[in-house]
């Protein structure tokens, strides 16, 4: 009874707080922005104040409720972005140099602000998952145990871009148009320039044909060297020679070829840690791909802080259904904002609140559509030259991943094929179609099954395990009966490696989530799913390559 009363009291308080909270006014936001500028030693002048009124439409005579405000600090003195909802953290991001121009925004920052806007809209709409994420963020920042690292930008003055001279060795398309390097190659190359490693290419990069423009890219032989001493932190027209231009262009080409860059006007690719270990010799013991959906906000922030404190820049990415962007996270202000190098020649580099995006769980109103605020953020951590010793892994990385897959013939799916029963002892029927991939360059050998938590830190299998040997990826359909007692159950894909006895949860990536079901005496319903309901022939197993990506 006491627990019930406490729950009711908490609900009442939550509703009252939600009612009290509201839009942040321009004047309130301006005060926050000017305080932030003052902390940086910047004095806002009258021209900057007038520009802020114009940017934010203050004099339009229309009452506006905005997701965020933008305040320029003055000519080439940066800007501050302030949230438009007083329930959200005050500062969205800031820079102490450069300018804010919505018509000339970096692709990465545009994606970030679009994601932030979607999150803010979900909070205003009262979406439970968004409010839960916001409460999680508040708890993290209020925790006395939380001590965010303060790390000056590790890349220092390294501010590379995607155009000339960086792309001078990239292929042409449409006859005479030079491809840009792509954000993946630029982000990779900047981190490699920080380390000035390797001295030479560690493995042959095979030839391939680009997907969109069908450009035949030749292979690159192992042993090609890199001229780190002739690579400049910045390339300003008229301030570099041909040797310096060729040094950076060669590195950019090799990074692009390693990830099979889809060259064109907006070159795109997908990067995994093995591109850095196989071709460029980065430490295979430490490096890892980690995905935001598998961590709480506090865990994610701790991962970032540990990496930056260890002196390792992070390859950070986020994508929607239409595009993706890779950039470098290389510093922290000690107050929960992280320094981002967008890979546009230093333009709009600054500190941003990247932890507030991409909630761990979906749910009603959570933006389950791929363009909602539930962005698929990930990081490659542990990027450093091989130290020649066997290191303990920074994180445990599952050996098998469940990834979203869509093609003409195959689509990941979940379906309840029998959703009623006469009594609690009778079984329902379930059907899964999942795309399974090895998370390493080695094939996966072992068993795969579906399971629920056993309440003791392990898993209880709810279907017969299947023996699998997966060179790269396979589409696996599984049909089975499930006879649960009344209650709520989350069903996970789990695996057990050959020669082992412990079952582990698969890594869920690209927006995929475990399935949550609610069972009653006579009915089974799906509580939440990001999967389609297209069913393929029973028992089908089809070999897969990794699905194409649209990182730009």
Coordinates of C-alpha atoms in Angstrom, one line a residue, residues 122-452:
X122 CA 9.3 15.0 -28.2
X123 CA 9.8 16.6 -24.7
X124 CA 7.2 19.3 -25.5
X125 CA 4.8 16.6 -26.7
X126 CA 5.3 14.7 -23.4
X127 CA 6.7 11.6 -25.0
X128 CA 7.4 9.2 -22.1
X129 CA 10.7 8.0 -23.5
X130 CA 12.0 11.6 -24.1
X131 CA 11.0 12.6 -20.6
X132 CA 12.6 9.5 -19.2
X133 CA 15.8 10.4 -21.1
X134 CA 15.7 13.9 -19.7
X135 CA 15.3 12.7 -16.2
X136 CA 18.3 10.3 -16.7
X137 CA 20.3 13.3 -18.0
X138 CA 19.4 15.4 -14.9
X139 CA 20.2 12.5 -12.5
X140 CA 23.7 12.2 -14.2
X141 CA 24.5 15.9 -14.0
X142 CA 23.2 16.1 -10.4
X143 CA 25.1 13.1 -9.1
X144 CA 27.9 14.0 -6.6
X145 CA 29.8 11.0 -8.0
X146 CA 29.8 12.5 -11.5
X147 CA 33.0 14.4 -12.3
X148 CA 33.3 15.2 -16.0
X149 CA 36.8 15.3 -17.4
X150 CA 38.2 18.6 -18.6
X151 CA 40.4 18.0 -21.6
X152 CA 41.7 20.6 -24.1
X153 CA 41.0 19.7 -27.8
X154 CA 43.5 16.8 -28.5
X155 CA 43.7 17.6 -32.2
X156 CA 45.0 21.1 -31.4
X157 CA 45.3 23.0 -34.6
X158 CA 44.5 20.1 -37.0
X159 CA 41.6 21.4 -39.0
X160 CA 41.2 19.5 -42.2
X161 CA 38.4 19.6 -44.8
X162 CA 36.9 17.6 -47.7
X163 CA 37.8 19.7 -50.7
X164 CA 41.1 20.8 -52.3
X165 CA 43.9 20.0 -51.6
X166 CA 42.6 17.1 -49.5
X167 CA 40.7 15.5 -52.4
X168 CA 43.3 16.1 -55.1
X169 CA 43.9 12.3 -55.5
X170 CA 40.2 11.3 -55.1
X171 CA 38.6 10.1 -58.4
X172 CA 36.6 12.2 -60.8
X173 CA 32.9 11.6 -61.5
X174 CA 30.6 12.8 -64.2
X175 CA 33.6 13.3 -66.5
X176 CA 35.5 16.1 -64.8
X177 CA 34.1 16.7 -61.3
X178 CA 36.4 15.9 -58.4
X179 CA 35.0 13.8 -55.6
X180 CA 35.2 15.1 -52.1
X181 CA 37.1 13.0 -49.5
X182 CA 34.0 12.2 -47.4
X183 CA 33.5 12.9 -43.7
X184 CA 34.6 9.3 -42.8
X185 CA 38.0 9.7 -44.5
X186 CA 38.5 13.2 -43.1
X187 CA 37.7 12.1 -39.5
X188 CA 39.9 9.1 -39.8
X189 CA 42.8 11.1 -41.3
X190 CA 42.7 13.8 -38.7
X191 CA 43.0 11.2 -35.9
X192 CA 45.8 9.4 -37.7
X193 CA 47.5 12.8 -38.1
X194 CA 47.3 13.3 -34.4
X195 CA 49.2 10.1 -33.8
X196 CA 51.4 10.5 -37.0
X197 CA 50.9 6.7 -37.4
X198 CA 51.5 4.4 -39.2
X199 CA 54.7 4.9 -41.2
X200 CA 53.4 2.7 -44.0
X201 CA 50.2 0.9 -45.1
X202 CA 50.0 -2.4 -43.2
X203 CA 48.0 -4.5 -45.8
X204 CA 46.9 -4.4 -49.4
X205 CA 43.7 -2.4 -49.9
X206 CA 41.7 -4.3 -52.6
X207 CA 40.3 -2.8 -55.7
X208 CA 36.5 -2.1 -55.8
X209 CA 33.8 -0.4 -57.8
X210 CA 31.9 2.5 -56.1
X211 CA 28.1 1.9 -55.7
X212 CA 26.6 5.1 -57.1
X213 CA 28.9 6.3 -59.9
X214 CA 30.4 2.9 -60.7
X215 CA 34.0 4.2 -60.5
X216 CA 36.6 1.5 -60.7
X217 CA 39.0 2.1 -57.8
X218 CA 42.4 0.4 -58.1
X219 CA 44.0 -1.5 -55.3
X220 CA 46.7 0.0 -53.1
X221 CA 49.7 -2.1 -52.2
X222 CA 51.0 -2.8 -48.7
X223 CA 54.1 -0.8 -47.8
X224 CA 53.0 2.6 -49.2
X225 CA 54.5 5.3 -46.9
X226 CA 53.1 8.4 -45.3
X227 CA 54.9 11.7 -45.2
X228 CA 53.7 13.0 -41.8
X229 CA 56.4 15.7 -41.5
X230 CA 54.9 17.4 -44.6
X231 CA 51.3 17.3 -43.5
X232 CA 50.2 20.7 -42.1
X233 CA 47.6 21.3 -39.4
X234 CA 45.7 23.6 -41.7
X235 CA 45.9 24.2 -45.4
X236 CA 45.4 27.8 -46.3
X237 CA 45.5 28.7 -50.0
X238 CA 48.9 30.1 -50.9
X239 CA 50.5 28.8 -47.8
X240 CA 51.5 25.3 -48.8
X241 CA 53.5 23.6 -51.5
X242 CA 52.8 20.6 -53.8
X243 CA 54.7 18.2 -51.5
X244 CA 52.6 19.2 -48.6
X245 CA 49.4 18.9 -50.6
X246 CA 50.3 15.5 -51.9
X247 CA 51.1 14.2 -48.5
X248 CA 47.6 14.9 -47.1
X249 CA 45.8 13.9 -50.3
X250 CA 47.5 10.5 -50.3
X251 CA 46.4 9.8 -46.7
X252 CA 42.9 10.9 -47.5
X253 CA 42.8 8.6 -50.6
X254 CA 44.0 5.6 -48.6
X255 CA 41.5 6.2 -45.8
X256 CA 38.7 6.4 -48.4
X257 CA 39.8 3.3 -50.3
X258 CA 40.1 1.3 -47.0
X259 CA 36.4 1.9 -46.2
X260 CA 35.3 1.5 -49.9
X261 CA 34.2 5.1 -50.1
X262 CA 31.3 5.7 -52.5
X263 CA 32.9 8.7 -54.2
X264 CA 30.9 11.6 -55.7
X265 CA 29.7 15.0 -54.8
X266 CA 28.9 13.8 -51.3
X267 CA 31.2 10.8 -50.7
X268 CA 29.9 8.2 -48.2
X269 CA 31.1 5.1 -46.5
X270 CA 30.8 3.0 -43.3
X271 CA 33.8 2.7 -41.0
X272 CA 34.5 -0.1 -38.6
X273 CA 37.4 -0.5 -36.2
X274 CA 38.9 -3.3 -38.3
X275 CA 39.6 -0.8 -41.1
X276 CA 42.0 1.0 -38.7
X277 CA 43.6 -2.2 -37.3
X278 CA 43.9 -4.2 -40.6
X279 CA 45.2 -1.5 -42.9
X280 CA 46.8 1.0 -40.5
X281 CA 48.0 -1.1 -37.6
X282 CA 46.1 0.5 -34.7
X283 CA 45.9 -1.5 -31.5
X284 CA 43.5 -4.4 -32.0
X285 CA 43.4 -5.2 -28.2
X286 CA 42.0 -1.7 -27.3
X287 CA 40.0 -0.5 -30.2
X288 CA 36.2 -1.2 -30.2
X289 CA 32.9 -0.1 -31.8
X290 CA 30.4 1.0 -29.1
X291 CA 26.8 1.9 -29.7
X292 CA 24.8 4.5 -27.8
X293 CA 21.7 2.3 -27.7
X294 CA 23.5 -0.2 -25.5
X295 CA 24.5 2.3 -22.7
X296 CA 22.8 4.7 -20.3
X297 CA 23.7 8.4 -20.5
X298 CA 26.1 8.1 -17.5
X299 CA 27.8 5.0 -19.0
X300 CA 28.2 6.7 -22.4
X301 CA 29.6 9.9 -20.8
X302 CA 32.0 7.9 -18.7
X303 CA 33.3 6.1 -21.8
X304 CA 33.9 9.4 -23.5
X305 CA 35.6 10.9 -20.5
X306 CA 37.9 7.9 -20.0
X307 CA 39.0 8.0 -23.6
X308 CA 39.7 11.7 -23.6
X309 CA 41.5 11.5 -20.3
X310 CA 43.7 8.8 -21.8
X311 CA 44.6 11.1 -24.6
X312 CA 42.7 9.3 -27.4
X313 CA 40.5 11.2 -29.9
X314 CA 37.2 9.5 -30.6
X315 CA 35.7 8.7 -34.0
X316 CA 32.0 9.6 -33.4
X317 CA 29.1 9.1 -35.7
X318 CA 25.3 9.5 -35.9
X319 CA 22.9 8.8 -38.7
X320 CA 19.2 8.9 -39.7
X321 CA 17.4 7.0 -42.5
X322 CA 18.8 9.3 -45.2
X323 CA 22.3 10.3 -44.1
X324 CA 25.1 9.8 -41.6
X325 CA 28.0 11.9 -40.4
X326 CA 31.3 11.0 -38.9
X327 CA 33.3 13.5 -36.9
X328 CA 35.9 13.7 -34.1
X329 CA 35.2 14.2 -30.4
X330 CA 38.5 15.3 -28.9
X331 CA 37.9 17.4 -25.8
X332 CA 35.6 18.3 -22.9
X333 CA 34.9 21.5 -21.0
X334 CA 34.4 19.7 -17.7
X335 CA 30.7 20.6 -17.6
X336 CA 29.2 17.9 -19.7
X337 CA 29.9 19.5 -23.2
X338 CA 32.3 17.9 -25.6
X339 CA 34.5 19.4 -28.2
X340 CA 33.6 18.4 -31.7
X341 CA 35.8 18.8 -34.8
X342 CA 33.3 18.6 -37.7
X343 CA 35.9 18.1 -40.4
X344 CA 35.1 21.3 -42.2
X345 CA 38.4 23.1 -41.9
X346 CA 37.7 24.2 -38.3
X347 CA 34.4 25.8 -39.2
X348 CA 31.9 25.7 -36.3
X349 CA 34.1 23.5 -34.2
X350 CA 33.0 23.9 -30.6
X351 CA 31.6 22.3 -27.5
X352 CA 28.2 20.5 -27.7
X353 CA 25.9 18.4 -25.5
X354 CA 26.1 15.1 -27.5
X355 CA 24.9 12.9 -24.6
X356 CA 21.3 14.2 -24.6
X357 CA 20.7 12.6 -28.0
X358 CA 19.8 9.0 -28.8
X359 CA 17.8 7.5 -25.9
X360 CA 18.5 3.9 -24.9
X361 CA 14.9 2.8 -25.3
X362 CA 12.0 3.7 -27.7
X363 CA 8.4 3.7 -26.8
X364 CA 5.2 5.6 -27.6
X365 CA 6.1 9.0 -28.9
X366 CA 9.8 8.3 -28.8
X367 CA 10.5 9.0 -32.4
X368 CA 10.7 5.4 -33.6
X369 CA 10.7 6.7 -37.2
X370 CA 14.4 6.7 -38.2
X371 CA 14.3 10.5 -38.5
X372 CA 13.1 10.9 -34.9
X373 CA 15.3 11.9 -32.0
X374 CA 16.3 8.2 -31.6
X375 CA 19.4 8.6 -33.7
X376 CA 21.8 5.7 -34.0
X377 CA 25.0 7.2 -32.5
X378 CA 28.2 5.2 -32.2
X379 CA 31.9 5.6 -31.4
X380 CA 35.1 3.9 -32.2
X381 CA 37.2 4.1 -29.0
X382 CA 40.7 2.9 -28.1
X383 CA 42.3 4.3 -31.2
X384 CA 46.0 4.4 -30.7
X385 CA 49.1 2.8 -32.3
X386 CA 49.8 -0.8 -31.4
X387 CA 52.0 -0.8 -28.3
X388 CA 53.3 -4.3 -29.0
X389 CA 51.8 -5.9 -25.8
X390 CA 48.5 -7.7 -25.1
X391 CA 46.1 -5.2 -23.5
X392 CA 42.9 -5.9 -21.6
X393 CA 39.9 -4.8 -23.7
X394 CA 38.4 -1.4 -22.8
X395 CA 34.9 -2.8 -23.1
X396 CA 33.3 -6.2 -23.6
X397 CA 32.2 -6.4 -27.2
X398 CA 29.7 -9.1 -28.1
X399 CA 30.8 -11.5 -30.9
X400 CA 27.4 -11.5 -32.7
X401 CA 25.3 -8.5 -33.7
X402 CA 21.7 -8.1 -34.8
X403 CA 21.5 -5.5 -37.5
X404 CA 18.7 -4.0 -39.5
X405 CA 18.5 -5.4 -43.0
X406 CA 16.3 -4.4 -45.9
X407 CA 16.4 -5.7 -49.5
X408 CA 14.0 -6.8 -52.2
X409 CA 13.8 -10.3 -50.8
X410 CA 14.7 -10.0 -47.1
X411 CA 13.6 -7.8 -44.3
X412 CA 14.2 -8.1 -40.6
X413 CA 10.9 -8.8 -38.9
X414 CA 9.1 -10.0 -35.8
X415 CA 5.6 -11.4 -35.8
X416 CA 3.3 -13.1 -33.3
X417 CA 1.8 -15.9 -35.4
X418 CA -0.5 -17.2 -32.6
X419 CA -1.5 -14.4 -30.1
X420 CA -4.4 -16.1 -28.2
X421 CA -4.6 -19.1 -25.8
X422 CA -7.3 -20.8 -23.6
X423 CA -5.3 -20.7 -20.4
X424 CA -1.9 -19.8 -19.0
X425 CA -0.3 -23.1 -19.6
X426 CA -1.0 -23.0 -23.4
X427 CA 1.7 -21.6 -25.7
X428 CA 1.7 -18.6 -28.1
X429 CA 3.7 -18.8 -31.4
X430 CA 6.5 -16.4 -32.4
X431 CA 8.4 -15.8 -35.6
X432 CA 11.7 -13.9 -35.9
X433 CA 13.8 -13.0 -38.9
X434 CA 17.1 -11.4 -37.9
X435 CA 20.2 -10.4 -39.8
X436 CA 23.2 -11.7 -37.7
X437 CA 26.7 -10.4 -38.3
X438 CA 30.1 -11.3 -36.8
X439 CA 31.4 -8.2 -35.0
X440 CA 35.0 -9.0 -35.8
X441 CA 37.0 -9.8 -38.9
X442 CA 36.8 -13.5 -37.9
X443 CA 33.8 -15.8 -38.6
X444 CA 31.4 -16.4 -35.8
X445 CA 31.1 -20.1 -34.7
X446 CA 28.7 -21.1 -32.0
X447 CA 25.1 -21.2 -31.1
X448 CA 22.2 -18.7 -31.4
X449 CA 18.9 -18.6 -29.6
X450 CA 16.3 -16.3 -28.1
X451 CA 16.0 -15.8 -24.3
X452 CA 14.7 -13.8 -21.4

